Amino acid sequence: MNVKIENSWKQLLGNEFNKPYFAALASFVKAEYETKTIYPKANSIFKAFELCPVDKVKVVILGQDPYHGENQAHGLSFSVKEGVPIPPSLKNIFKELKSDLDLPFPSDGNLERWAKQGVLLLNATLTVEAHKAGSHQKKGWETFTSAVIEKLASKKSNLVFLLWGAYAQKKATVIHSDKHLKLQSPHPSPLSAHRGFLGCQHFSQANAYLEAHGKPAIKW
């Protein structure tokens, strides 16, 4: 199957796109886009990979679903484009950045600036039906993104994985702690952020780890 994804990822993932589950997933997603309102736009499904090729990846932030509101999702976990109101979870991420690194609250929620520095902003599920959270779960995306994480963790060393919430932490089993840094906390959602996400200091820990292994820190 000829999937339009950045070439280094196509090479890393090898025959993943030719497996039966992915063929079924592709058929499902194609039919959904033809008959319903689906987010993000079809040409942004693999945006996270486009902005962050394999050799650039330093940090992985794993989300769950794309945003399901109009004009929100654009292919990067937690991110929204300029002019779109900053969602509650992202507000809490910015609050933690202020607390951890004393960074000012950004004027917009577009995280492309992170992606271009080597932060893979990956959702476990890459598409969603408008206003129906979780509607494309258990259709095959989770199998695909687990393969992404497993192959990435196997090929590379000294990556930082930021795993916020139980859903993201389920992916942690394929990440070897002797090769990478895994930082886990509750999800930044207002429902759970106060239980340990706020105050986790993941951003400063990530940068300290990168610098200790000869990699430039992220300009969060």
Tab-separated table of C-alpha atoms in Angstrom:
chain	number	residue	atom	x	y	z
A	1	MET	CA	0.000	0.000	0.000
A	2	ASN	CA	1.384	3.402	-0.994
A	3	VAL	CA	0.817	5.574	2.078
A	4	LYS	CA	1.875	9.235	1.826
A	5	ILE	CA	4.103	9.543	4.870
A	6	GLU	CA	7.540	11.135	5.247
A	7	ASN	CA	10.111	8.849	3.638
A	8	SER	CA	12.284	8.088	6.680
A	9	TRP	CA	9.198	6.842	8.519
A	10	LYS	CA	8.186	4.721	5.558
A	11	GLN	CA	11.622	3.113	5.686
A	12	LEU	CA	11.511	2.613	9.467
A	13	LEU	CA	8.042	1.091	9.432
A	14	GLY	CA	8.843	-1.242	6.547
A	15	ASN	CA	5.992	-3.595	5.724
A	16	GLU	CA	3.624	-2.222	8.393
A	17	PHE	CA	1.487	-0.618	5.670
A	18	ASN	CA	1.037	-3.974	3.897
A	19	LYS	CA	-0.328	-5.841	6.908
A	20	PRO	CA	-4.003	-6.872	6.858
A	21	TYR	CA	-4.942	-4.657	9.822
A	22	PHE	CA	-3.636	-1.556	8.038
A	23	ALA	CA	-5.523	-2.381	4.843
A	24	ALA	CA	-8.730	-2.671	6.897
A	25	LEU	CA	-7.923	0.570	8.714
A	26	ALA	CA	-7.249	2.423	5.450
A	27	SER	CA	-10.563	1.244	3.985
A	28	PHE	CA	-12.429	2.331	7.102
A	29	VAL	CA	-10.786	5.765	7.217
A	30	LYS	CA	-11.345	6.367	3.482
A	31	ALA	CA	-15.054	5.580	3.810
A	32	GLU	CA	-15.356	7.817	6.881
A	33	TYR	CA	-13.836	10.816	5.074
A	34	GLU	CA	-16.171	10.248	2.129
A	35	THR	CA	-19.347	10.143	4.207
A	36	LYS	CA	-18.745	12.145	7.422
A	37	THR	CA	-16.859	15.109	8.852
A	38	ILE	CA	-13.539	13.741	10.051
A	39	TYR	CA	-10.631	15.509	11.746
A	40	PRO	CA	-7.909	16.397	11.013
A	41	LYS	CA	-8.057	17.134	7.294
A	42	ALA	CA	-6.930	14.092	5.330
A	43	ASN	CA	-3.683	15.739	4.247
A	44	SER	CA	-2.755	16.322	7.903
A	45	ILE	CA	-3.199	12.774	9.242
A	46	PHE	CA	0.571	12.185	9.175
A	47	LYS	CA	1.602	15.797	9.914
A	48	ALA	CA	3.540	14.808	13.045
A	49	PHE	CA	5.762	12.544	10.946
A	50	GLU	CA	6.199	15.138	8.202
A	51	LEU	CA	7.505	17.775	10.624
A	52	CYS	CA	9.685	15.388	12.615
A	53	PRO	CA	11.636	12.846	10.514
A	54	VAL	CA	13.094	9.794	12.249
A	55	ASP	CA	16.633	11.149	12.533
A	56	LYS	CA	15.364	14.356	14.187
A	57	VAL	CA	13.290	12.730	16.945
A	58	LYS	CA	14.486	13.537	20.468
A	59	VAL	CA	11.254	13.618	22.472
A	60	VAL	CA	7.937	11.796	22.040
A	61	ILE	CA	4.726	13.221	23.524
A	62	LEU	CA	1.891	10.742	23.204
A	63	GLY	CA	-1.713	11.918	23.118
A	64	GLN	CA	-4.905	9.908	22.800
A	65	ASP	CA	-7.294	11.218	20.101
A	66	PRO	CA	-7.227	14.254	17.837
A	67	TYR	CA	-9.435	17.113	19.006
A	68	HIS	CA	-12.964	16.573	17.695
A	69	GLY	CA	-14.099	20.213	17.524
A	70	GLU	CA	-14.154	22.308	14.377
A	71	ASN	CA	-10.788	23.756	13.279
A	72	GLN	CA	-8.922	22.228	16.238
A	73	ALA	CA	-7.038	19.117	15.116
A	74	HIS	CA	-4.199	19.575	12.638
A	75	GLY	CA	-2.201	16.384	13.030
A	76	LEU	CA	-0.118	17.079	16.158
A	77	SER	CA	-1.094	15.862	19.612
A	78	PHE	CA	-2.299	18.624	21.970
A	79	SER	CA	-1.665	21.321	19.313
A	80	VAL	CA	-4.063	23.780	17.669
A	81	LYS	CA	-3.358	26.352	14.968
A	82	GLU	CA	-3.022	30.074	15.545
A	83	GLY	CA	-6.344	31.795	16.137
A	84	VAL	CA	-7.961	28.723	17.694
A	85	PRO	CA	-8.734	28.994	21.426
A	86	ILE	CA	-6.211	27.047	23.507
A	87	PRO	CA	-7.868	23.848	24.838
A	88	PRO	CA	-7.872	23.148	28.592
A	89	SER	CA	-5.243	20.381	28.528
A	90	LEU	CA	-2.860	22.557	26.536
A	91	LYS	CA	-3.451	25.441	28.951
A	92	ASN	CA	-2.271	23.141	31.745
A	93	ILE	CA	0.790	22.153	29.709
A	94	PHE	CA	1.642	25.836	29.359
A	95	LYS	CA	1.012	26.372	33.092
A	96	GLU	CA	3.526	23.616	33.854
A	97	LEU	CA	6.035	25.196	31.478
A	98	LYS	CA	5.651	28.464	33.354
A	99	SER	CA	6.142	26.732	36.704
A	100	ASP	CA	8.990	24.473	35.542
A	101	LEU	CA	11.023	26.740	33.254
A	102	ASP	CA	9.491	30.170	33.937
A	103	LEU	CA	8.375	30.482	30.315
A	104	PRO	CA	5.690	33.030	29.415
A	105	PHE	CA	2.253	31.775	28.426
A	106	PRO	CA	2.299	31.519	24.590
A	107	SER	CA	-0.046	33.620	22.484
A	108	ASP	CA	-1.221	30.551	20.549
A	109	GLY	CA	-1.376	26.788	20.845
A	110	ASN	CA	0.497	25.839	17.674
A	111	LEU	CA	3.202	23.353	18.675
A	112	GLU	CA	4.792	23.054	15.231
A	113	ARG	CA	7.766	24.909	16.726
A	114	TRP	CA	8.307	21.924	19.028
A	115	ALA	CA	7.891	19.385	16.224
A	116	LYS	CA	10.530	21.095	14.105
A	117	GLN	CA	13.020	20.741	16.990
A	118	GLY	CA	12.510	16.987	17.280
A	119	VAL	CA	9.378	16.560	19.393
A	120	LEU	CA	7.154	13.870	17.887
A	121	LEU	CA	3.613	14.908	18.830
A	122	LEU	CA	1.884	11.584	18.283
A	123	ASN	CA	-1.711	10.667	19.001
A	124	ALA	CA	-2.474	6.985	19.616
A	125	THR	CA	-5.425	7.361	17.234
A	126	LEU	CA	-4.840	9.618	14.243
A	127	THR	CA	-8.398	10.415	13.134
A	128	VAL	CA	-11.775	11.120	14.757
A	129	GLU	CA	-15.349	11.889	13.700
A	130	ALA	CA	-16.508	15.426	14.420
A	131	HIS	CA	-17.891	15.852	17.954
A	132	LYS	CA	-17.520	12.128	18.729
A	133	ALA	CA	-14.513	11.599	20.984
A	134	GLY	CA	-12.958	8.150	20.620
A	135	SER	CA	-15.000	7.293	17.538
A	136	HIS	CA	-11.992	5.902	15.634
A	137	GLN	CA	-10.497	3.950	18.491
A	138	LYS	CA	-10.029	0.186	18.106
A	139	LYS	CA	-10.046	0.410	14.303
A	140	GLY	CA	-6.317	-0.257	13.895
A	141	TRP	CA	-4.663	3.067	14.654
A	142	GLU	CA	-3.471	1.882	18.060
A	143	THR	CA	-1.710	-1.090	16.465
A	144	PHE	CA	-0.004	1.253	14.008
A	145	THR	CA	1.138	3.801	16.601
A	146	SER	CA	2.380	1.042	18.900
A	147	ALA	CA	4.521	-0.181	15.996
A	148	VAL	CA	5.801	3.388	15.510
A	149	ILE	CA	6.875	3.604	19.161
A	150	GLU	CA	8.348	0.110	19.272
A	151	LYS	CA	10.428	0.554	16.103
A	152	LEU	CA	11.529	4.045	17.108
A	153	ALA	CA	12.565	2.909	20.589
A	154	SER	CA	14.411	-0.056	19.126
A	155	LYS	CA	16.306	1.899	16.449
A	156	LYS	CA	17.254	4.990	18.465
A	157	SER	CA	18.859	5.644	21.841
A	158	ASN	CA	18.462	8.325	24.504
A	159	LEU	CA	14.990	9.495	23.571
A	160	VAL	CA	12.633	11.084	26.087
A	161	PHE	CA	9.093	9.702	26.232
A	162	LEU	CA	6.531	11.909	27.989
A	163	LEU	CA	3.646	9.627	28.923
A	164	TRP	CA	0.769	11.590	30.415
A	165	GLY	CA	-2.225	9.599	31.587
A	166	ALA	CA	-3.051	5.898	31.720
A	167	TYR	CA	-3.800	5.640	28.008
A	168	ALA	CA	-0.321	6.834	27.002
A	169	GLN	CA	1.336	4.770	29.726
A	170	LYS	CA	-0.043	1.560	28.198
A	171	LYS	CA	2.519	2.089	25.432
A	172	ALA	CA	5.408	2.161	27.916
A	173	THR	CA	6.001	-1.602	27.906
A	174	VAL	CA	7.844	-1.499	24.542
A	175	ILE	CA	10.212	1.272	25.699
A	176	HIS	CA	13.365	0.029	27.433
A	177	SER	CA	14.393	2.235	30.342
A	178	ASP	CA	18.080	1.351	29.900
A	179	LYS	CA	18.063	3.068	26.475
A	180	HIS	CA	15.574	5.905	27.017
A	181	LEU	CA	14.027	8.197	29.621
A	182	LYS	CA	10.365	7.536	30.396
A	183	LEU	CA	8.575	10.271	32.338
A	184	GLN	CA	5.042	9.465	33.476
A	185	SER	CA	2.353	11.552	35.144
A	186	PRO	CA	-1.419	11.996	35.190
A	187	HIS	CA	-2.947	13.535	32.069
A	188	PRO	CA	-2.912	17.364	31.775
A	189	SER	CA	-6.699	17.401	31.471
A	190	PRO	CA	-8.426	19.602	34.094
A	191	LEU	CA	-9.944	16.370	35.450
A	192	SER	CA	-6.561	14.992	36.486
A	193	ALA	CA	-3.788	17.603	36.119
A	194	HIS	CA	-3.909	18.501	39.821
A	195	ARG	CA	-3.098	14.878	40.740
A	196	GLY	CA	0.519	15.164	39.639
A	197	PHE	CA	0.850	16.623	36.166
A	198	LEU	CA	1.123	20.144	37.518
A	199	GLY	CA	4.484	20.181	39.264
A	200	CYS	CA	5.920	17.167	37.403
A	201	GLN	CA	8.828	19.187	35.949
A	202	HIS	CA	8.979	16.952	32.890
A	203	PHE	CA	10.209	19.709	30.585
A	204	SER	CA	13.314	20.544	32.611
A	205	GLN	CA	14.002	16.823	33.178
A	206	ALA	CA	13.724	16.159	29.456
A	207	ASN	CA	16.176	18.927	28.613
A	208	ALA	CA	18.637	17.847	31.294
A	209	TYR	CA	18.593	14.291	29.909
A	210	LEU	CA	19.061	15.450	26.310
A	211	GLU	CA	21.992	17.686	27.225
A	212	ALA	CA	23.575	14.940	29.327
A	213	HIS	CA	23.550	12.767	26.187
A	214	GLY	CA	25.008	15.403	23.893
A	215	LYS	CA	21.768	16.611	22.332
A	216	PRO	CA	20.511	20.208	22.173
A	217	ALA	CA	17.758	21.071	24.651
A	218	ILE	CA	14.269	21.814	23.332
A	219	LYS	CA	13.286	25.466	23.273
A	220	TRP	CA	9.875	24.892	24.764
